[in-house]
Amino acid sequence: MGLMRLFYYKYLNSDVIKGFDRYKYSSQDTSPFSNYVMHPFWGWLVQFLPRWLAPNLLTVTGFLCLVVNALLAVYFDPEMYASSAEYSQFPAIPAGFWLANGMDGKQARRTGTGSPVGELLDHGLDSWTTLLYPMIAHAVFGRGRFGVDPGRLYLIYLAVMGQFYLSHWEKYVTGVLFLPWGYDLSQVALVGLYLATYVLGTDFWQDFAIGDFTYPDIAVAVVYGGFWTLCVPLTIYNVAKAFRAGTNRKSGLVASVEPLAAAFLLLASSAAWAYYSPNNVLHASPRLFFTAFGTVFTNITCRLIVSQMSQTRCELFNTLGCLYCLTVAGLLLRRSSLQFELACLGCLTVVAVVAHLHYWCCVVRQMLDHFGLRAFVIVDKGVKAK
């Protein structure tokens, strides 16, 4: 019980709690693929789940499956070379790995148990999946001529995380979550990629796809093309539309763009570290680099989600983000050895993961207590959880 007391810290003040009491979920999904294919499919599939099965349990189980897959990728491919044709000294990833992959919103609606806590948990974990999905997918291609080097993978991370962050910033300003068209498409594409790799093997991708373009070239073009031609323009359009109609939730432009400051600080410091590290730390330990960067991003995003759901003002700067920035500045100015830089990166990663897990567990527990709910058990309406 003494250890559990660590998770009773209250990050949310009374204004935030009151904001959650007033919260109403509002979203728009205009994707034809989602509306005519994926929603009916999940609606059909969820009928086979028992009604007593808590949606939050599905959410966490799905996330843990993804974590297991990511850990397996680290185990089988620690240096991210296993699928590279020109690095045959690294053992290939077992074919069975590609069969491992891991449904919750439909179950919440079906059982009438949707709540701000469920949405908070769902979107909070989704923000961390932006770290895991690219890392697992990279194992298909590896590094090298026909692969994806860590520098290009970093750019993919910026597009994936940028799309997720802009969607929630858009909701922070407009009050409506405009679901990205690429979300369901990317899920299906990844499943197809893994199944094709299971059947054809990783060597299939170690070749040119069209002319002088490799398969990763096409994948990067699709990811960046979708980000700059769909995500960014539509976000700007929806935010501008809300300002013109007077339906924006924040008074003034400054208050509306404040949440972008923490994200921009992380972007600038991570880019400086990636491209100006005296020891090229991104290439020396890409998994550690992306885990530190991705976890700090997740913490910034989760705090934005809390602010937009409670309709409170988002913090201008993030503590973990500032720590990340100071660490980068110190390492770039000091120009230390690779061993020292990797040690600092390792410590930063541990601190970021532990700090974010503590924040997220405490926030979810505080919300569960406030609404009288239990995380993984459906409580009858009108009955408070002990």
mmCIF file of C-alpha atoms in Angstrom:
data_model
loop_
_atom_site.group_PDB
_atom_site.id
_atom_site.type_symbol
_atom_site.label_atom_id
_atom_site.label_comp_id
_atom_site.label_asym_id
_atom_site.label_seq_id
_atom_site.Cartn_x
_atom_site.Cartn_y
_atom_site.Cartn_z
ATOM 1 C CA MET A 1 0.000 0.000 0.000
ATOM 2 C CA GLY A 2 2.955 2.272 0.658
ATOM 3 C CA LEU A 3 4.096 2.016 -2.960
ATOM 4 C CA MET A 4 0.604 2.780 -4.251
ATOM 5 C CA ARG A 5 0.639 6.073 -2.348
ATOM 6 C CA LEU A 6 3.087 7.300 -4.963
ATOM 7 C CA PHE A 7 0.193 7.358 -7.441
ATOM 8 C CA TYR A 8 -2.116 9.444 -5.253
ATOM 9 C CA TYR A 9 -0.479 12.722 -6.211
ATOM 10 C CA LYS A 10 -3.083 15.158 -7.596
ATOM 11 C CA TYR A 11 -1.908 16.827 -10.779
ATOM 12 C CA LEU A 12 -5.367 18.198 -11.639
ATOM 13 C CA ASN A 13 -6.665 21.239 -9.765
ATOM 14 C CA SER A 14 -10.329 21.972 -9.033
ATOM 15 C CA ASP A 15 -10.797 24.056 -12.202
ATOM 16 C CA VAL A 16 -9.685 21.144 -14.374
ATOM 17 C CA ILE A 17 -11.964 18.717 -12.508
ATOM 18 C CA LYS A 18 -14.937 21.065 -12.941
ATOM 19 C CA GLY A 19 -14.103 21.326 -16.628
ATOM 20 C CA PHE A 20 -14.320 17.549 -16.996
ATOM 21 C CA ASP A 21 -17.764 17.630 -15.358
ATOM 22 C CA ARG A 22 -18.972 19.862 -18.205
ATOM 23 C CA TYR A 23 -17.216 17.943 -20.958
ATOM 24 C CA LYS A 24 -19.145 16.658 -23.997
ATOM 25 C CA TYR A 25 -17.401 14.638 -26.673
ATOM 26 C CA SER A 26 -17.606 16.160 -30.149
ATOM 27 C CA SER A 27 -15.939 14.791 -33.261
ATOM 28 C CA GLN A 28 -16.266 14.671 -37.027
ATOM 29 C CA ASP A 29 -15.081 11.808 -39.190
ATOM 30 C CA THR A 30 -15.439 12.632 -42.879
ATOM 31 C CA SER A 31 -13.225 9.808 -44.161
ATOM 32 C CA PRO A 32 -15.194 7.605 -46.621
ATOM 33 C CA PHE A 33 -12.942 4.654 -45.785
ATOM 34 C CA SER A 34 -13.605 5.001 -42.060
ATOM 35 C CA ASN A 35 -17.359 5.577 -42.405
ATOM 36 C CA TYR A 36 -18.128 2.934 -44.995
ATOM 37 C CA VAL A 37 -15.532 0.257 -44.217
ATOM 38 C CA MET A 38 -13.889 0.433 -40.814
ATOM 39 C CA HIS A 39 -16.789 1.641 -38.615
ATOM 40 C CA PRO A 40 -19.183 -1.038 -39.921
ATOM 41 C CA PHE A 41 -16.458 -3.657 -39.541
ATOM 42 C CA TRP A 42 -15.692 -2.771 -35.918
ATOM 43 C CA GLY A 43 -19.405 -2.414 -35.195
ATOM 44 C CA TRP A 44 -19.942 -5.962 -36.460
ATOM 45 C CA LEU A 45 -16.907 -7.430 -34.731
ATOM 46 C CA VAL A 46 -17.628 -5.882 -31.326
ATOM 47 C CA GLN A 47 -20.940 -7.746 -31.169
ATOM 48 C CA PHE A 48 -18.981 -10.886 -30.351
ATOM 49 C CA LEU A 49 -17.519 -9.323 -27.202
ATOM 50 C CA PRO A 50 -19.342 -9.875 -23.876
ATOM 51 C CA ARG A 51 -21.161 -6.783 -22.577
ATOM 52 C CA TRP A 52 -19.407 -7.008 -19.213
ATOM 53 C CA LEU A 53 -16.021 -6.483 -20.862
ATOM 54 C CA ALA A 54 -14.843 -2.977 -19.948
ATOM 55 C CA PRO A 55 -13.748 -0.837 -22.941
ATOM 56 C CA ASN A 56 -10.765 0.439 -20.935
ATOM 57 C CA LEU A 57 -9.530 -3.141 -20.596
ATOM 58 C CA LEU A 58 -9.554 -3.478 -24.384
ATOM 59 C CA THR A 59 -7.709 -0.165 -24.722
ATOM 60 C CA VAL A 60 -4.938 -1.106 -22.322
ATOM 61 C CA THR A 61 -4.675 -4.675 -23.645
ATOM 62 C CA GLY A 62 -4.282 -3.420 -27.203
ATOM 63 C CA PHE A 63 -1.617 -0.941 -26.094
ATOM 64 C CA LEU A 64 0.280 -3.617 -24.157
ATOM 65 C CA CYS A 65 0.254 -5.871 -27.225
ATOM 66 C CA LEU A 66 1.882 -3.024 -29.140
ATOM 67 C CA VAL A 67 4.469 -2.573 -26.376
ATOM 68 C CA VAL A 68 5.280 -6.294 -26.504
ATOM 69 C CA ASN A 69 5.741 -6.088 -30.283
ATOM 70 C CA ALA A 70 8.055 -3.095 -29.859
ATOM 71 C CA LEU A 71 10.110 -4.945 -27.226
ATOM 72 C CA LEU A 72 10.345 -7.959 -29.536
ATOM 73 C CA ALA A 73 11.609 -5.658 -32.286
ATOM 74 C CA VAL A 74 14.288 -4.373 -29.904
ATOM 75 C CA TYR A 75 15.222 -7.945 -28.936
ATOM 76 C CA PHE A 76 15.463 -9.289 -32.489
ATOM 77 C CA ASP A 77 16.838 -6.114 -34.069
ATOM 78 C CA PRO A 78 18.654 -3.997 -31.452
ATOM 79 C CA GLU A 79 20.794 -2.111 -33.990
ATOM 80 C CA MET A 80 17.994 -1.780 -36.599
ATOM 81 C CA TYR A 81 20.040 -3.584 -39.252
ATOM 82 C CA ALA A 82 18.401 -7.048 -39.267
ATOM 83 C CA SER A 83 16.340 -6.526 -42.442
ATOM 84 C CA SER A 84 19.120 -4.771 -44.389
ATOM 85 C CA ALA A 85 20.476 -6.813 -47.306
ATOM 86 C CA GLU A 86 23.978 -5.329 -47.088
ATOM 87 C CA TYR A 87 24.311 -6.085 -43.359
ATOM 88 C CA SER A 88 23.997 -9.878 -43.511
ATOM 89 C CA GLN A 89 26.047 -10.270 -40.312
ATOM 90 C CA PHE A 90 22.928 -9.316 -38.329
ATOM 91 C CA PRO A 91 20.489 -12.254 -37.831
ATOM 92 C CA ALA A 92 17.155 -11.923 -39.616
ATOM 93 C CA ILE A 93 13.949 -11.314 -37.652
ATOM 94 C CA PRO A 94 11.890 -14.545 -37.312
ATOM 95 C CA ALA A 95 8.939 -14.697 -39.722
ATOM 96 C CA GLY A 96 6.535 -15.313 -36.825
ATOM 97 C CA PHE A 97 7.202 -11.790 -35.556
ATOM 98 C CA TRP A 98 5.252 -10.324 -38.460
ATOM 99 C CA LEU A 99 2.143 -12.253 -37.459
ATOM 100 C CA ALA A 100 2.078 -10.581 -34.069
ATOM 101 C CA ASN A 101 -0.172 -7.519 -34.085
ATOM 102 C CA GLY A 102 -2.701 -6.158 -32.211
ATOM 103 C CA MET A 103 -11.205 -2.580 -30.582
ATOM 104 C CA ASP A 104 -12.549 -0.393 -27.820
ATOM 105 C CA GLY A 105 -14.624 2.736 -28.831
ATOM 106 C CA LYS A 106 -17.474 0.673 -30.260
ATOM 107 C CA GLN A 107 -17.672 -1.382 -27.060
ATOM 108 C CA ALA A 108 -17.971 1.824 -24.993
ATOM 109 C CA ARG A 109 -20.963 2.978 -27.041
ATOM 110 C CA ARG A 110 -22.538 -0.491 -27.003
ATOM 111 C CA THR A 111 -22.429 -0.815 -23.209
ATOM 112 C CA GLY A 112 -23.237 2.851 -22.530
ATOM 113 C CA THR A 113 -20.027 3.245 -20.550
ATOM 114 C CA GLY A 114 -18.280 5.927 -22.553
ATOM 115 C CA SER A 115 -16.821 8.571 -20.233
ATOM 116 C CA PRO A 116 -14.234 11.353 -20.150
ATOM 117 C CA VAL A 117 -11.941 8.905 -18.324
ATOM 118 C CA GLY A 118 -12.186 6.399 -21.176
ATOM 119 C CA GLU A 119 -11.471 9.055 -23.774
ATOM 120 C CA LEU A 120 -8.591 10.407 -21.717
ATOM 121 C CA LEU A 121 -7.096 6.929 -21.356
ATOM 122 C CA ASP A 122 -7.633 6.100 -25.022
ATOM 123 C CA HIS A 123 -6.129 9.268 -26.478
ATOM 124 C CA GLY A 124 -3.350 9.316 -23.906
ATOM 125 C CA LEU A 125 -2.188 5.851 -24.901
ATOM 126 C CA ASP A 126 -2.682 6.688 -28.581
ATOM 127 C CA SER A 127 -0.149 9.494 -28.177
ATOM 128 C CA TRP A 128 2.453 6.952 -27.065
ATOM 129 C CA THR A 129 1.674 4.676 -30.011
ATOM 130 C CA THR A 130 3.054 7.397 -32.293
ATOM 131 C CA LEU A 131 6.424 6.361 -30.862
ATOM 132 C CA LEU A 132 5.874 2.601 -31.218
ATOM 133 C CA TYR A 133 4.276 2.226 -34.665
ATOM 134 C CA PRO A 134 7.132 3.739 -36.729
ATOM 135 C CA MET A 135 9.716 1.845 -34.674
ATOM 136 C CA ILE A 136 8.055 -1.519 -35.374
ATOM 137 C CA ALA A 137 7.386 -0.719 -39.042
ATOM 138 C CA HIS A 138 11.030 0.253 -39.535
ATOM 139 C CA ALA A 139 12.035 -3.331 -38.748
ATOM 140 C CA VAL A 140 10.536 -4.366 -42.103
ATOM 141 C CA PHE A 141 13.089 -2.326 -44.050
ATOM 142 C CA GLY A 142 16.092 -1.841 -41.772
ATOM 143 C CA ARG A 143 18.847 0.596 -42.621
ATOM 144 C CA GLY A 144 21.047 0.736 -45.705
ATOM 145 C CA ARG A 145 20.492 1.508 -49.377
ATOM 146 C CA PHE A 146 16.997 0.010 -49.520
ATOM 147 C CA GLY A 147 16.111 0.859 -45.943
ATOM 148 C CA VAL A 148 15.431 3.926 -43.829
ATOM 149 C CA ASP A 149 18.346 5.593 -42.070
ATOM 150 C CA PRO A 150 17.686 7.143 -38.625
ATOM 151 C CA GLY A 151 17.702 10.662 -40.086
ATOM 152 C CA ARG A 152 14.805 9.886 -42.412
ATOM 153 C CA LEU A 153 13.036 7.936 -39.680
ATOM 154 C CA TYR A 154 13.238 11.059 -37.504
ATOM 155 C CA LEU A 155 11.433 13.013 -40.248
ATOM 156 C CA ILE A 156 8.728 10.320 -40.366
ATOM 157 C CA TYR A 157 8.314 10.692 -36.604
ATOM 158 C CA LEU A 158 7.835 14.434 -37.011
ATOM 159 C CA ALA A 159 5.023 13.869 -39.535
ATOM 160 C CA VAL A 160 3.272 11.148 -37.513
ATOM 161 C CA MET A 161 3.516 12.990 -34.213
ATOM 162 C CA GLY A 162 2.758 16.316 -35.859
ATOM 163 C CA GLN A 163 -0.516 15.003 -37.266
ATOM 164 C CA PHE A 164 -1.578 13.656 -33.875
ATOM 165 C CA TYR A 165 -0.658 16.853 -32.025
ATOM 166 C CA LEU A 166 -2.311 19.170 -34.553
ATOM 167 C CA SER A 167 -5.555 17.163 -34.340
ATOM 168 C CA HIS A 168 -5.776 17.747 -30.590
ATOM 169 C CA TRP A 169 -4.611 21.353 -30.823
ATOM 170 C CA GLU A 170 -7.365 21.828 -33.403
ATOM 171 C CA LYS A 171 -9.889 20.467 -30.879
ATOM 172 C CA TYR A 172 -8.378 22.708 -28.172
ATOM 173 C CA VAL A 173 -9.259 25.734 -30.323
ATOM 174 C CA THR A 174 -12.489 24.615 -32.040
ATOM 175 C CA GLY A 175 -13.974 22.149 -29.532
ATOM 176 C CA VAL A 176 -14.329 19.505 -32.255
ATOM 177 C CA LEU A 177 -11.993 16.582 -32.926
ATOM 178 C CA PHE A 178 -11.664 16.312 -36.699
ATOM 179 C CA LEU A 179 -10.476 12.743 -37.094
ATOM 180 C CA PRO A 180 -7.595 12.415 -39.598
ATOM 181 C CA TRP A 181 -8.326 10.507 -42.783
ATOM 182 C CA GLY A 182 -5.034 8.701 -42.543
ATOM 183 C CA TYR A 183 -5.652 7.033 -39.174
ATOM 184 C CA ASP A 184 -7.675 4.013 -40.297
ATOM 185 C CA LEU A 185 -5.871 3.837 -43.617
ATOM 186 C CA SER A 186 -2.516 3.622 -41.857
ATOM 187 C CA GLN A 187 -3.748 0.834 -39.555
ATOM 188 C CA VAL A 188 -4.880 -1.279 -42.499
ATOM 189 C CA ALA A 189 -1.705 -0.478 -44.442
ATOM 190 C CA LEU A 190 0.490 -1.601 -41.532
ATOM 191 C CA VAL A 191 -1.408 -4.873 -41.127
ATOM 192 C CA GLY A 192 -1.051 -5.473 -44.865
ATOM 193 C CA LEU A 193 2.664 -4.657 -44.686
ATOM 194 C CA TYR A 194 3.284 -7.142 -41.860
ATOM 195 C CA LEU A 195 1.280 -9.932 -43.492
ATOM 196 C CA ALA A 196 3.053 -9.367 -46.813
ATOM 197 C CA THR A 197 6.407 -9.497 -45.017
ATOM 198 C CA TYR A 198 5.402 -12.743 -43.311
ATOM 199 C CA VAL A 199 4.579 -14.314 -46.693
ATOM 200 C CA LEU A 200 7.273 -12.743 -48.868
ATOM 201 C CA GLY A 201 10.062 -12.148 -46.353
ATOM 202 C CA THR A 202 12.024 -8.969 -45.690
ATOM 203 C CA ASP A 203 14.239 -9.547 -48.751
ATOM 204 C CA PHE A 204 11.272 -8.632 -50.969
ATOM 205 C CA TRP A 205 11.560 -4.993 -49.883
ATOM 206 C CA GLN A 206 15.321 -4.863 -50.513
ATOM 207 C CA ASP A 207 14.890 -3.740 -54.101
ATOM 208 C CA PHE A 208 13.661 -0.860 -56.235
ATOM 209 C CA ALA A 209 9.884 -0.486 -56.382
ATOM 210 C CA ILE A 210 9.399 1.907 -59.310
ATOM 211 C CA GLY A 211 12.369 3.111 -61.340
ATOM 212 C CA ASP A 212 14.977 4.455 -58.937
ATOM 213 C CA PHE A 213 12.520 4.712 -56.047
ATOM 214 C CA THR A 214 12.710 2.169 -53.230
ATOM 215 C CA TYR A 215 9.754 0.997 -51.169
ATOM 216 C CA PRO A 216 10.778 3.225 -48.217
ATOM 217 C CA ASP A 217 10.978 6.184 -50.636
ATOM 218 C CA ILE A 218 7.319 5.641 -51.520
ATOM 219 C CA ALA A 219 6.344 5.172 -47.854
ATOM 220 C CA VAL A 220 8.075 8.410 -46.832
ATOM 221 C CA ALA A 221 6.444 10.282 -49.737
ATOM 222 C CA VAL A 222 2.986 9.034 -48.695
ATOM 223 C CA VAL A 223 3.501 9.969 -45.029
ATOM 224 C CA TYR A 224 4.842 13.440 -45.788
ATOM 225 C CA GLY A 225 2.456 14.036 -48.649
ATOM 226 C CA GLY A 226 -0.487 13.251 -46.381
ATOM 227 C CA PHE A 227 0.857 15.494 -43.623
ATOM 228 C CA TRP A 228 1.486 18.577 -45.777
ATOM 229 C CA THR A 229 -1.415 18.253 -48.236
ATOM 230 C CA LEU A 230 -4.164 17.020 -45.889
ATOM 231 C CA CYS A 231 -3.327 17.472 -42.205
ATOM 232 C CA VAL A 232 -1.762 20.947 -42.128
ATOM 233 C CA PRO A 233 -4.125 22.683 -44.624
ATOM 234 C CA LEU A 234 -7.257 21.169 -43.061
ATOM 235 C CA THR A 235 -6.137 22.123 -39.564
ATOM 236 C CA ILE A 236 -5.508 25.723 -40.613
ATOM 237 C CA TYR A 237 -8.850 25.800 -42.450
ATOM 238 C CA ASN A 238 -10.859 24.459 -39.480
ATOM 239 C CA VAL A 239 -9.185 26.793 -36.983
ATOM 240 C CA ALA A 240 -9.655 29.825 -39.272
ATOM 241 C CA LYS A 241 -13.281 28.811 -39.840
ATOM 242 C CA ALA A 242 -13.894 28.703 -36.080
ATOM 243 C CA PHE A 243 -12.398 32.195 -35.667
ATOM 244 C CA ARG A 244 -14.504 33.612 -38.510
ATOM 245 C CA ALA A 245 -17.672 32.058 -37.072
ATOM 246 C CA GLY A 246 -16.816 33.168 -33.552
ATOM 247 C CA THR A 247 -16.999 29.579 -32.255
ATOM 248 C CA ASN A 248 -13.362 29.365 -31.154
ATOM 249 C CA ARG A 249 -13.020 28.399 -27.498
ATOM 250 C CA LYS A 250 -10.022 30.607 -26.754
ATOM 251 C CA SER A 251 -10.178 34.390 -26.721
ATOM 252 C CA GLY A 252 -7.516 35.758 -29.005
ATOM 253 C CA LEU A 253 -4.829 34.326 -31.219
ATOM 254 C CA VAL A 254 -2.142 34.239 -28.510
ATOM 255 C CA ALA A 255 -4.174 32.051 -26.164
ATOM 256 C CA SER A 256 -4.995 29.743 -29.072
ATOM 257 C CA VAL A 257 -1.400 29.159 -30.199
ATOM 258 C CA GLU A 258 0.144 28.871 -26.720
ATOM 259 C CA PRO A 259 0.090 25.022 -26.770
ATOM 260 C CA LEU A 260 2.308 25.085 -29.855
ATOM 261 C CA ALA A 261 5.201 26.610 -27.869
ATOM 262 C CA ALA A 262 6.090 23.443 -25.934
ATOM 263 C CA ALA A 263 5.845 21.311 -29.071
ATOM 264 C CA PHE A 264 8.014 23.741 -31.040
ATOM 265 C CA LEU A 265 10.652 23.815 -28.277
ATOM 266 C CA LEU A 266 10.838 20.007 -28.368
ATOM 267 C CA LEU A 267 11.012 20.025 -32.171
ATOM 268 C CA ALA A 268 13.827 22.577 -32.252
ATOM 269 C CA SER A 269 15.920 20.918 -29.529
ATOM 270 C CA SER A 270 15.477 17.375 -30.900
ATOM 271 C CA ALA A 271 16.369 18.526 -34.424
ATOM 272 C CA ALA A 272 19.487 20.285 -33.110
ATOM 273 C CA TRP A 273 20.512 17.118 -31.227
ATOM 274 C CA ALA A 274 19.786 14.854 -34.194
ATOM 275 C CA TYR A 275 21.775 16.849 -36.730
ATOM 276 C CA TYR A 276 24.445 18.626 -34.647
ATOM 277 C CA SER A 277 25.418 15.997 -32.106
ATOM 278 C CA PRO A 278 29.241 15.868 -31.965
ATOM 279 C CA ASN A 279 29.048 12.054 -31.781
ATOM 280 C CA ASN A 280 26.108 11.522 -34.153
ATOM 281 C CA VAL A 281 24.084 10.079 -31.284
ATOM 282 C CA LEU A 282 20.979 9.565 -33.450
ATOM 283 C CA HIS A 283 22.833 6.984 -35.536
ATOM 284 C CA ALA A 284 24.707 5.547 -32.564
ATOM 285 C CA SER A 285 21.550 4.726 -30.576
ATOM 286 C CA PRO A 286 18.405 5.518 -32.588
ATOM 287 C CA ARG A 287 16.001 3.513 -30.410
ATOM 288 C CA LEU A 288 17.097 5.323 -27.255
ATOM 289 C CA PHE A 289 16.970 8.690 -29.026
ATOM 290 C CA PHE A 290 13.424 8.134 -30.314
ATOM 291 C CA THR A 291 12.222 6.760 -26.969
ATOM 292 C CA ALA A 292 13.377 9.869 -25.095
ATOM 293 C CA PHE A 293 12.030 12.224 -27.762
ATOM 294 C CA GLY A 294 8.750 10.295 -28.153
ATOM 295 C CA THR A 295 8.062 10.060 -24.421
ATOM 296 C CA VAL A 296 8.532 13.794 -23.884
ATOM 297 C CA PHE A 297 6.233 14.387 -26.864
ATOM 298 C CA THR A 298 3.649 12.067 -25.283
ATOM 299 C CA ASN A 299 3.737 14.004 -22.015
ATOM 300 C CA ILE A 300 3.278 17.328 -23.827
ATOM 301 C CA THR A 301 0.384 15.883 -25.839
ATOM 302 C CA CYS A 302 -1.347 14.354 -22.826
ATOM 303 C CA ARG A 303 -1.294 17.680 -20.996
ATOM 304 C CA LEU A 304 -2.799 19.320 -24.089
ATOM 305 C CA ILE A 305 -5.535 16.643 -24.135
ATOM 306 C CA VAL A 306 -6.324 17.324 -20.470
ATOM 307 C CA SER A 307 -6.561 21.060 -21.186
ATOM 308 C CA GLN A 308 -8.780 20.702 -24.256
ATOM 309 C CA MET A 309 -11.156 18.269 -22.522
ATOM 310 C CA SER A 310 -11.444 20.425 -19.393
ATOM 311 C CA GLN A 311 -11.501 23.698 -21.384
ATOM 312 C CA THR A 312 -8.685 25.131 -19.284
ATOM 313 C CA ARG A 313 -5.657 27.052 -20.475
ATOM 314 C CA CYS A 314 -2.790 24.850 -21.616
ATOM 315 C CA GLU A 315 0.596 25.421 -20.014
ATOM 316 C CA LEU A 316 3.039 27.429 -22.121
ATOM 317 C CA PHE A 317 6.043 25.240 -21.328
ATOM 318 C CA ASN A 318 6.394 21.619 -20.303
ATOM 319 C CA THR A 319 8.720 20.551 -17.483
ATOM 320 C CA LEU A 320 10.017 17.464 -19.276
ATOM 321 C CA GLY A 321 10.361 19.481 -22.454
ATOM 322 C CA CYS A 322 12.493 22.076 -20.687
ATOM 323 C CA LEU A 323 14.651 19.324 -19.143
ATOM 324 C CA TYR A 324 15.102 17.813 -22.608
ATOM 325 C CA CYS A 325 16.081 21.191 -24.054
ATOM 326 C CA LEU A 326 18.581 21.927 -21.273
ATOM 327 C CA THR A 327 20.163 18.486 -21.676
ATOM 328 C CA VAL A 328 20.589 19.018 -25.403
ATOM 329 C CA ALA A 329 22.033 22.503 -24.927
ATOM 330 C CA GLY A 330 24.534 21.239 -22.364
ATOM 331 C CA LEU A 331 25.700 18.353 -24.551
ATOM 332 C CA LEU A 332 26.044 20.460 -27.683
ATOM 333 C CA LEU A 333 28.023 23.151 -25.852
ATOM 334 C CA ARG A 334 30.203 20.741 -23.894
ATOM 335 C CA ARG A 335 30.924 18.429 -26.869
ATOM 336 C CA SER A 336 31.639 15.367 -24.730
ATOM 337 C CA SER A 337 32.555 11.805 -25.679
ATOM 338 C CA LEU A 338 30.068 9.369 -27.181
ATOM 339 C CA GLN A 339 29.983 7.353 -23.940
ATOM 340 C CA PHE A 340 29.038 10.420 -21.890
ATOM 341 C CA GLU A 341 26.426 11.529 -24.427
ATOM 342 C CA LEU A 342 24.856 8.054 -24.489
ATOM 343 C CA ALA A 343 24.845 7.974 -20.681
ATOM 344 C CA CYS A 344 23.011 11.328 -20.584
ATOM 345 C CA LEU A 345 20.579 10.095 -23.222
ATOM 346 C CA GLY A 346 19.940 6.926 -21.208
ATOM 347 C CA CYS A 347 19.330 8.872 -17.988
ATOM 348 C CA LEU A 348 17.050 11.323 -19.802
ATOM 349 C CA THR A 349 15.054 8.407 -21.245
ATOM 350 C CA VAL A 350 14.578 6.773 -17.841
ATOM 351 C CA VAL A 351 13.549 10.064 -16.213
ATOM 352 C CA ALA A 352 11.100 10.850 -19.030
ATOM 353 C CA VAL A 353 9.465 7.397 -18.975
ATOM 354 C CA VAL A 354 9.146 7.266 -15.172
ATOM 355 C CA ALA A 355 7.904 10.874 -14.916
ATOM 356 C CA HIS A 356 5.319 10.419 -17.644
ATOM 357 C CA LEU A 357 4.048 7.095 -16.267
ATOM 358 C CA HIS A 358 3.658 8.726 -12.849
ATOM 359 C CA TYR A 359 1.791 11.683 -14.350
ATOM 360 C CA TRP A 360 -0.541 9.526 -16.433
ATOM 361 C CA CYS A 361 -1.321 6.973 -13.713
ATOM 362 C CA CYS A 362 -2.034 9.744 -11.197
ATOM 363 C CA VAL A 363 -4.277 11.666 -13.615
ATOM 364 C CA VAL A 364 -6.300 8.574 -14.567
ATOM 365 C CA ARG A 365 -6.628 7.515 -10.913
ATOM 366 C CA GLN A 366 -7.725 11.028 -9.908
ATOM 367 C CA MET A 367 -10.372 11.032 -12.649
ATOM 368 C CA LEU A 368 -11.613 7.558 -11.723
ATOM 369 C CA ASP A 369 -12.011 8.630 -8.096
ATOM 370 C CA HIS A 370 -13.853 11.795 -9.098
ATOM 371 C CA PHE A 371 -16.372 10.005 -11.331
ATOM 372 C CA GLY A 372 -16.717 7.000 -9.013
ATOM 373 C CA LEU A 373 -15.513 4.563 -11.656
ATOM 374 C CA ARG A 374 -13.199 1.576 -11.790
ATOM 375 C CA ALA A 375 -10.677 1.304 -14.573
ATOM 376 C CA PHE A 376 -11.356 -2.207 -15.836
ATOM 377 C CA VAL A 377 -14.824 -3.012 -14.492
ATOM 378 C CA ILE A 378 -18.152 -1.677 -15.771
ATOM 379 C CA VAL A 379 -19.958 -0.074 -12.845
ATOM 380 C CA ASP A 380 -23.776 -0.020 -12.932
ATOM 381 C CA LYS A 381 -25.239 3.433 -13.438
ATOM 382 C CA GLY A 382 -26.078 5.082 -10.170
ATOM 383 C CA VAL A 383 -23.711 2.825 -8.244
ATOM 384 C CA LYS A 384 -20.491 4.403 -7.029
ATOM 385 C CA ALA A 385 -17.311 2.342 -7.078
ATOM 386 C CA LYS A 386 -15.666 1.801 -3.746
#
